[in-house]
mmCIF file of C-alpha atoms in Angstrom:
data_model
loop_
_atom_site.group_PDB
_atom_site.id
_atom_site.type_symbol
_atom_site.label_atom_id
_atom_site.label_comp_id
_atom_site.label_asym_id
_atom_site.label_seq_id
_atom_site.Cartn_x
_atom_site.Cartn_y
_atom_site.Cartn_z
ATOM 1 C CA UNK A 989 -148.610 48.120 21.658
ATOM 2 C CA UNK A 990 -149.119 49.213 18.068
ATOM 3 C CA UNK A 991 -149.767 46.345 15.675
ATOM 4 C CA UNK A 992 -149.963 45.914 11.932
ATOM 5 C CA UNK A 993 -152.117 43.521 9.898
ATOM 6 C CA UNK A 994 -150.796 42.082 6.625
ATOM 7 C CA UNK A 995 -153.359 40.633 4.215
ATOM 8 C CA UNK A 996 -152.789 38.438 1.182
ATOM 9 C CA UNK A 997 -155.195 39.271 -1.664
ATOM 10 C CA UNK A 998 -156.338 36.252 -3.715
ATOM 11 C CA UNK A 999 -158.205 33.729 -1.593
ATOM 12 C CA UNK A 1000 -157.782 35.877 1.525
ATOM 13 C CA UNK A 1001 -159.279 39.332 0.946
ATOM 14 C CA UNK A 1002 -160.710 38.446 -2.474
ATOM 15 C CA UNK A 1003 -163.220 35.610 -2.444
ATOM 16 C CA UNK A 1004 -163.565 32.962 -5.136
ATOM 17 C CA UNK A 1005 -165.313 35.516 -7.363
ATOM 18 C CA UNK A 1006 -162.295 37.885 -6.999
ATOM 19 C CA UNK A 1007 -164.486 40.272 -5.005
ATOM 20 C CA UNK A 1008 -163.785 41.880 -1.616
ATOM 21 C CA UNK A 1009 -166.661 40.828 0.670
ATOM 22 C CA UNK A 1010 -168.432 43.681 2.446
ATOM 23 C CA UNK A 1011 -167.855 41.917 5.769
ATOM 24 C CA UNK A 1012 -164.088 41.908 5.196
ATOM 25 C CA UNK A 1013 -164.018 45.569 4.170
ATOM 26 C CA UNK A 1014 -165.975 46.600 7.260
ATOM 27 C CA UNK A 1015 -163.727 44.463 9.478
ATOM 28 C CA UNK A 1016 -160.580 46.124 8.134
ATOM 29 C CA UNK A 1017 -162.000 49.603 8.644
ATOM 30 C CA UNK A 1018 -163.015 48.686 12.204
ATOM 31 C CA UNK A 1019 -159.481 47.387 12.907
ATOM 32 C CA UNK A 1020 -158.067 50.698 11.663
ATOM 33 C CA UNK A 1021 -160.417 52.601 13.978
ATOM 34 C CA UNK A 1022 -159.058 50.493 16.834
ATOM 35 C CA UNK A 1023 -155.492 51.580 16.021
ATOM 36 C CA UNK A 1024 -154.187 48.807 13.748
ATOM 37 C CA UNK A 1025 -152.115 49.654 10.690
ATOM 38 C CA UNK A 1026 -153.289 47.864 7.513
ATOM 39 C CA UNK A 1027 -151.015 46.513 4.783
ATOM 40 C CA UNK A 1028 -151.232 44.227 1.758
ATOM 41 C CA UNK A 1029 -148.810 41.334 1.145
ATOM 42 C CA UNK A 1030 -149.373 39.763 -2.261
ATOM 43 C CA UNK A 1031 -147.734 38.001 -5.169
ATOM 44 C CA UNK A 1032 -149.517 40.449 -7.457
ATOM 45 C CA UNK A 1033 -147.890 43.501 -9.020
ATOM 46 C CA UNK A 1034 -148.613 47.033 -7.725
ATOM 47 C CA UNK A 1035 -150.669 47.909 -10.808
ATOM 48 C CA UNK A 1036 -152.867 44.872 -10.199
ATOM 49 C CA UNK A 1037 -153.988 45.997 -6.742
ATOM 50 C CA UNK A 1038 -154.493 49.738 -7.286
ATOM 51 C CA UNK A 1039 -158.291 49.570 -7.053
ATOM 52 C CA UNK A 1040 -158.072 47.528 -3.842
ATOM 53 C CA UNK A 1041 -155.556 49.943 -2.294
ATOM 54 C CA UNK A 1042 -157.865 52.844 -3.110
ATOM 55 C CA UNK A 1043 -160.966 51.062 -1.826
ATOM 56 C CA UNK A 1044 -159.282 50.286 1.499
ATOM 57 C CA UNK A 1045 -157.235 53.512 1.665
ATOM 58 C CA UNK A 1046 -154.002 51.518 2.121
ATOM 59 C CA UNK A 1047 -150.588 52.925 1.158
ATOM 60 C CA UNK A 1048 -148.296 50.254 2.639
ATOM 61 C CA UNK A 1049 -147.905 47.118 0.561
ATOM 62 C CA UNK A 1050 -145.622 44.224 -0.260
ATOM 63 C CA UNK A 1051 -145.954 43.067 -3.852
ATOM 64 C CA UNK A 1052 -144.266 40.445 -6.042
ATOM 65 C CA UNK A 1053 -143.919 38.237 -2.934
ATOM 66 C CA UNK A 1054 -141.536 40.683 -1.282
ATOM 67 C CA UNK A 1055 -139.664 42.048 -4.297
ATOM 68 C CA UNK A 1056 -141.298 45.514 -4.305
ATOM 69 C CA UNK A 1057 -142.107 47.065 -0.939
ATOM 70 C CA UNK A 1058 -143.871 50.373 -0.353
ATOM 71 C CA UNK A 1059 -144.306 52.005 3.069
ATOM 72 C CA UNK A 1060 -146.771 54.892 3.291
ATOM 73 C CA UNK A 1061 -146.471 55.557 -0.424
ATOM 74 C CA UNK A 1062 -142.652 55.413 -0.559
ATOM 75 C CA UNK A 1063 -140.749 52.584 -2.285
ATOM 76 C CA UNK A 1064 -138.434 51.280 0.464
ATOM 77 C CA UNK A 1065 -137.101 48.070 -1.103
ATOM 78 C CA UNK A 1066 -136.849 46.379 -4.494
ATOM 79 C CA UNK A 1067 -135.252 43.128 -5.552
ATOM 80 C CA UNK A 1068 -135.109 40.926 -8.635
ATOM 81 C CA UNK A 1069 -133.224 38.183 -10.408
ATOM 82 C CA UNK A 1070 -130.035 39.145 -12.251
ATOM 83 C CA UNK A 1071 -130.574 39.565 -15.994
ATOM 84 C CA UNK A 1072 -127.984 36.937 -16.980
ATOM 85 C CA UNK A 1073 -129.559 34.296 -14.748
ATOM 86 C CA UNK A 1074 -133.034 35.202 -15.993
ATOM 87 C CA UNK A 1075 -131.768 34.858 -19.587
ATOM 88 C CA UNK A 1076 -130.648 31.290 -18.827
ATOM 89 C CA UNK A 1077 -134.018 30.370 -17.332
ATOM 90 C CA UNK A 1078 -135.853 31.889 -20.301
ATOM 91 C CA UNK A 1079 -133.669 29.975 -22.783
ATOM 92 C CA UNK A 1080 -134.241 26.742 -20.853
ATOM 93 C CA UNK A 1081 -137.998 27.332 -21.005
ATOM 94 C CA UNK A 1082 -137.987 28.332 -24.676
ATOM 95 C CA UNK A 1083 -136.380 25.015 -25.590
ATOM 96 C CA UNK A 1084 -139.283 23.271 -23.873
ATOM 97 C CA UNK A 1085 -142.022 25.587 -25.259
ATOM 98 C CA UNK A 1086 -142.585 26.972 -21.758
ATOM 99 C CA UNK A 1087 -142.980 30.762 -21.999
ATOM 100 C CA UNK A 1088 -142.577 33.535 -19.426
ATOM 101 C CA UNK A 1089 -144.335 36.751 -18.481
ATOM 102 C CA UNK A 1090 -142.382 39.712 -17.097
ATOM 103 C CA UNK A 1091 -143.777 42.110 -14.501
ATOM 104 C CA UNK A 1092 -142.664 45.496 -13.310
ATOM 105 C CA UNK A 1093 -144.596 47.928 -11.123
ATOM 106 C CA UNK A 1094 -146.681 49.236 -14.025
ATOM 107 C CA UNK A 1095 -147.321 46.419 -16.521
ATOM 108 C CA UNK A 1096 -147.124 42.783 -17.574
ATOM 109 C CA UNK A 1097 -145.333 41.647 -20.755
ATOM 110 C CA UNK A 1098 -145.418 38.171 -22.361
ATOM 111 C CA UNK A 1099 -142.570 36.462 -24.208
ATOM 112 C CA UNK A 1100 -144.950 34.742 -26.645
ATOM 113 C CA UNK A 1101 -148.492 35.260 -27.925
ATOM 114 C CA UNK A 1102 -151.606 33.072 -27.762
ATOM 115 C CA UNK A 1103 -150.299 30.522 -25.272
ATOM 116 C CA UNK A 1104 -153.081 28.539 -23.589
ATOM 117 C CA UNK A 1105 -151.223 28.077 -20.292
ATOM 118 C CA UNK A 1106 -150.550 31.817 -20.042
ATOM 119 C CA UNK A 1107 -154.157 32.669 -20.910
ATOM 120 C CA UNK A 1108 -155.689 30.211 -18.424
ATOM 121 C CA UNK A 1109 -153.374 31.237 -15.578
ATOM 122 C CA UNK A 1110 -153.890 34.973 -16.008
ATOM 123 C CA UNK A 1111 -157.616 34.497 -16.457
ATOM 124 C CA UNK A 1112 -157.815 33.303 -12.845
ATOM 125 C CA UNK A 1113 -156.546 36.787 -11.898
ATOM 126 C CA UNK A 1114 -159.144 38.333 -14.234
ATOM 127 C CA UNK A 1115 -156.285 39.743 -16.259
ATOM 128 C CA UNK A 1116 -156.123 39.971 -20.081
ATOM 129 C CA UNK A 1117 -153.349 38.531 -22.229
ATOM 130 C CA UNK A 1118 -150.317 40.850 -22.006
ATOM 131 C CA UNK A 1119 -148.541 42.741 -24.745
ATOM 132 C CA UNK A 1120 -145.557 40.979 -26.336
ATOM 133 C CA UNK A 1121 -141.852 41.756 -25.978
ATOM 134 C CA UNK A 1122 -139.532 38.775 -25.499
ATOM 135 C CA UNK A 1123 -136.558 41.006 -24.619
ATOM 136 C CA UNK A 1124 -138.418 43.323 -22.224
ATOM 137 C CA UNK A 1125 -136.316 42.221 -19.247
ATOM 138 C CA UNK A 1126 -133.113 43.376 -20.955
ATOM 139 C CA UNK A 1127 -134.108 47.053 -21.091
ATOM 140 C CA UNK A 1128 -136.327 47.306 -18.009
ATOM 141 C CA UNK A 1129 -136.322 46.549 -14.291
ATOM 142 C CA UNK A 1130 -138.302 43.332 -13.890
ATOM 143 C CA UNK A 1131 -139.319 42.561 -10.308
ATOM 144 C CA UNK A 1132 -140.995 39.230 -10.993
ATOM 145 C CA UNK A 1133 -141.139 36.712 -13.809
ATOM 146 C CA UNK A 1134 -143.740 33.987 -14.246
ATOM 147 C CA UNK A 1135 -142.749 30.698 -15.875
ATOM 148 C CA UNK A 1136 -145.539 28.604 -17.373
ATOM 149 C CA UNK A 1137 -144.936 24.903 -16.860
ATOM 150 C CA UNK A 1138 -146.651 21.982 -15.178
ATOM 151 C CA UNK A 1139 -145.895 20.795 -11.665
ATOM 152 C CA UNK A 1140 -144.406 17.542 -12.961
ATOM 153 C CA UNK A 1141 -141.645 19.563 -14.662
ATOM 154 C CA UNK A 1142 -140.833 21.788 -11.697
ATOM 155 C CA UNK A 1143 -138.003 19.584 -10.446
ATOM 156 C CA UNK A 1144 -136.143 20.037 -13.756
ATOM 157 C CA UNK A 1145 -136.074 23.791 -13.162
ATOM 158 C CA UNK A 1146 -135.177 23.480 -9.493
ATOM 159 C CA UNK A 1147 -132.208 21.273 -10.333
ATOM 160 C CA UNK A 1148 -131.046 23.453 -13.234
ATOM 161 C CA UNK A 1149 -131.384 26.743 -11.319
ATOM 162 C CA UNK A 1150 -130.660 26.185 -7.614
ATOM 163 C CA UNK A 1151 -130.065 29.900 -6.960
ATOM 164 C CA UNK A 1152 -133.704 30.881 -7.491
ATOM 165 C CA UNK A 1153 -137.057 29.783 -6.089
ATOM 166 C CA UNK A 1154 -140.012 28.544 -8.088
ATOM 167 C CA UNK A 1155 -143.217 29.251 -6.129
ATOM 168 C CA UNK A 1156 -146.328 27.742 -7.664
ATOM 169 C CA UNK A 1157 -149.589 29.715 -7.707
ATOM 170 C CA UNK A 1158 -151.453 27.957 -10.545
ATOM 171 C CA UNK A 1159 -151.377 24.482 -12.056
ATOM 172 C CA UNK A 1160 -149.560 25.993 -15.055
ATOM 173 C CA UNK A 1161 -147.539 28.779 -13.464
ATOM 174 C CA UNK A 1162 -144.773 29.544 -10.958
ATOM 175 C CA UNK A 1163 -143.351 32.829 -9.705
ATOM 176 C CA UNK A 1164 -139.572 32.955 -10.110
ATOM 177 C CA UNK A 1165 -138.058 34.580 -7.016
ATOM 178 C CA UNK A 1166 -134.517 35.285 -5.853
ATOM 179 C CA UNK A 1167 -133.255 32.861 -3.197
ATOM 180 C CA UNK A 1168 -134.418 34.221 0.138
ATOM 181 C CA UNK A 1169 -137.104 36.386 -1.455
ATOM 182 C CA UNK A 1170 -140.464 36.123 0.293
ATOM 183 C CA UNK A 1171 -143.352 38.076 1.737
ATOM 184 C CA UNK A 1172 -141.663 37.594 5.125
ATOM 185 C CA UNK A 1173 -138.558 39.449 3.912
ATOM 186 C CA UNK A 1174 -140.791 42.275 2.669
ATOM 187 C CA UNK A 1175 -142.624 42.434 6.001
ATOM 188 C CA UNK A 1176 -139.303 42.856 7.801
ATOM 189 C CA UNK A 1177 -138.562 45.940 5.651
ATOM 190 C CA UNK A 1178 -141.884 47.502 6.675
ATOM 191 C CA UNK A 1179 -141.433 46.657 10.356
ATOM 192 C CA UNK A 1180 -137.954 48.195 10.343
ATOM 193 C CA UNK A 1181 -139.496 51.476 9.169
ATOM 194 C CA UNK A 1182 -142.144 51.302 11.878
ATOM 195 C CA UNK A 1183 -139.821 50.315 14.708
ATOM 196 C CA UNK A 1184 -141.828 47.139 15.289
ATOM 197 C CA UNK A 1185 -140.850 43.482 15.648
ATOM 198 C CA UNK A 1186 -142.245 40.396 13.931
ATOM 199 C CA UNK A 1187 -144.172 39.685 17.144
ATOM 200 C CA UNK A 1188 -146.127 42.902 16.519
ATOM 201 C CA UNK A 1189 -147.322 41.678 13.115
ATOM 202 C CA UNK A 1190 -150.445 39.651 12.297
ATOM 203 C CA UNK A 1191 -150.691 38.034 8.852
ATOM 204 C CA UNK A 1192 -153.520 36.433 6.887
ATOM 205 C CA UNK A 1193 -152.974 34.108 3.902
ATOM 206 C CA UNK A 1194 -154.034 30.986 2.049
ATOM 207 C CA UNK A 1195 -151.377 30.036 -0.516
ATOM 208 C CA UNK A 1196 -147.971 28.377 -0.674
ATOM 209 C CA UNK A 1197 -146.354 31.793 -1.137
ATOM 210 C CA UNK A 1198 -147.763 32.785 2.282
ATOM 211 C CA UNK A 1199 -145.957 30.088 4.265
ATOM 212 C CA UNK A 1200 -142.804 32.085 5.126
ATOM 213 C CA UNK A 1201 -144.917 35.091 6.095
ATOM 214 C CA UNK A 1202 -147.164 33.060 8.397
ATOM 215 C CA UNK A 1203 -144.174 31.353 9.989
ATOM 216 C CA UNK A 1204 -142.416 34.670 10.624
ATOM 217 C CA UNK A 1205 -145.062 36.805 12.322
ATOM 218 C CA UNK A 1206 -146.310 36.633 15.900
ATOM 219 C CA UNK A 1207 -149.905 35.737 14.990
ATOM 220 C CA UNK A 1208 -150.784 33.992 11.729
ATOM 221 C CA UNK A 1209 -154.129 33.106 10.188
ATOM 222 C CA UNK A 1210 -154.657 30.586 7.385
ATOM 223 C CA UNK A 1211 -157.941 30.778 5.517
ATOM 224 C CA UNK A 1212 -160.238 27.756 5.590
ATOM 225 C CA UNK A 1213 -159.922 27.543 1.807
ATOM 226 C CA UNK A 1214 -156.126 27.549 2.111
ATOM 227 C CA UNK A 1215 -153.610 24.876 1.181
ATOM 228 C CA UNK A 1216 -153.116 22.201 3.860
ATOM 229 C CA UNK A 1217 -149.418 23.117 4.127
ATOM 230 C CA UNK A 1218 -150.452 26.692 4.905
ATOM 231 C CA UNK A 1219 -152.905 25.642 7.608
ATOM 232 C CA UNK A 1220 -150.183 23.497 9.187
ATOM 233 C CA UNK A 1221 -147.904 26.471 9.895
ATOM 234 C CA UNK A 1222 -150.540 29.017 11.028
ATOM 235 C CA UNK A 1223 -151.396 29.780 14.638
ATOM 236 C CA UNK A 1224 -155.102 30.009 13.702
ATOM 237 C CA UNK A 1225 -157.351 28.747 10.896
ATOM 238 C CA UNK A 1226 -160.257 30.912 9.738
ATOM 239 C CA UNK A 1227 -163.428 29.922 7.943
ATOM 240 C CA UNK A 1228 -163.539 29.889 4.135
ATOM 241 C CA UNK A 1229 -163.091 33.279 2.479
ATOM 242 C CA UNK A 1230 -166.539 32.868 0.891
ATOM 243 C CA UNK A 1231 -168.088 32.430 4.362
ATOM 244 C CA UNK A 1232 -166.934 35.745 5.889
ATOM 245 C CA UNK A 1233 -163.768 34.062 7.145
ATOM 246 C CA UNK A 1234 -161.814 37.308 7.575
ATOM 247 C CA UNK A 1235 -164.444 39.139 9.637
ATOM 248 C CA UNK A 1236 -165.185 36.092 11.805
ATOM 249 C CA UNK A 1237 -161.555 35.385 12.722
ATOM 250 C CA UNK A 1238 -160.838 39.078 13.392
ATOM 251 C CA UNK A 1239 -163.729 39.076 15.895
ATOM 252 C CA UNK A 1240 -162.573 35.784 17.406
ATOM 253 C CA UNK A 1241 -159.071 37.211 17.967
ATOM 254 C CA UNK A 1242 -160.505 40.432 19.425
ATOM 255 C CA UNK A 1243 -158.928 42.519 16.674
ATOM 256 C CA UNK A 1244 -162.378 44.052 16.188
#
């Protein structure tokens, strides 16, 4: 039976230095030689993973946690929050000095300049401070918005905006997703195109935004460096990403 492997990027393929270990790259190529399809499933934007896609020769990917899905180079699904609802969230944040960053498939745009929370969060992705345009979302398709606030204030947003999800990826930042939006929903779009079921999919992840994906697929792997909530839902737990976790678990599961 044909199978497909979905890999998260940060903390799963990329190690703590934001580098793809040679062992992981070789393991993915070996899996492809054995007949597995390879795909990326990330919270990142398409433009942020171009070098990785080229290095691994992958043209199927789920980005923005399921909001922008590409199968064999073709965009097959997009989603986003309605502009009026996004405007309300932005206004709520502005009143609290909590800025946002907009993302489409090609670039990242900040609502304010020189914000320390924005700078620190994006620095963990090795990404520079974005250009500024506070009204960017009004004239452009925005597939994901980041809100920069602390975890202690998350409940205020959840209560004020029950129709969206706030998925934390940094101590200062959350992805804002439509209700029901997830990597799992994106995976289903890919599997539909391939004529496969969720049982035919194997997924690897480490973060909170990987939970739905790992719960949905037939075989799920949480990285040893992953969040405890992620490990709790996975069928297998790998070693730390910095300790060749991907290659080791792929051998253990007889994928390679």
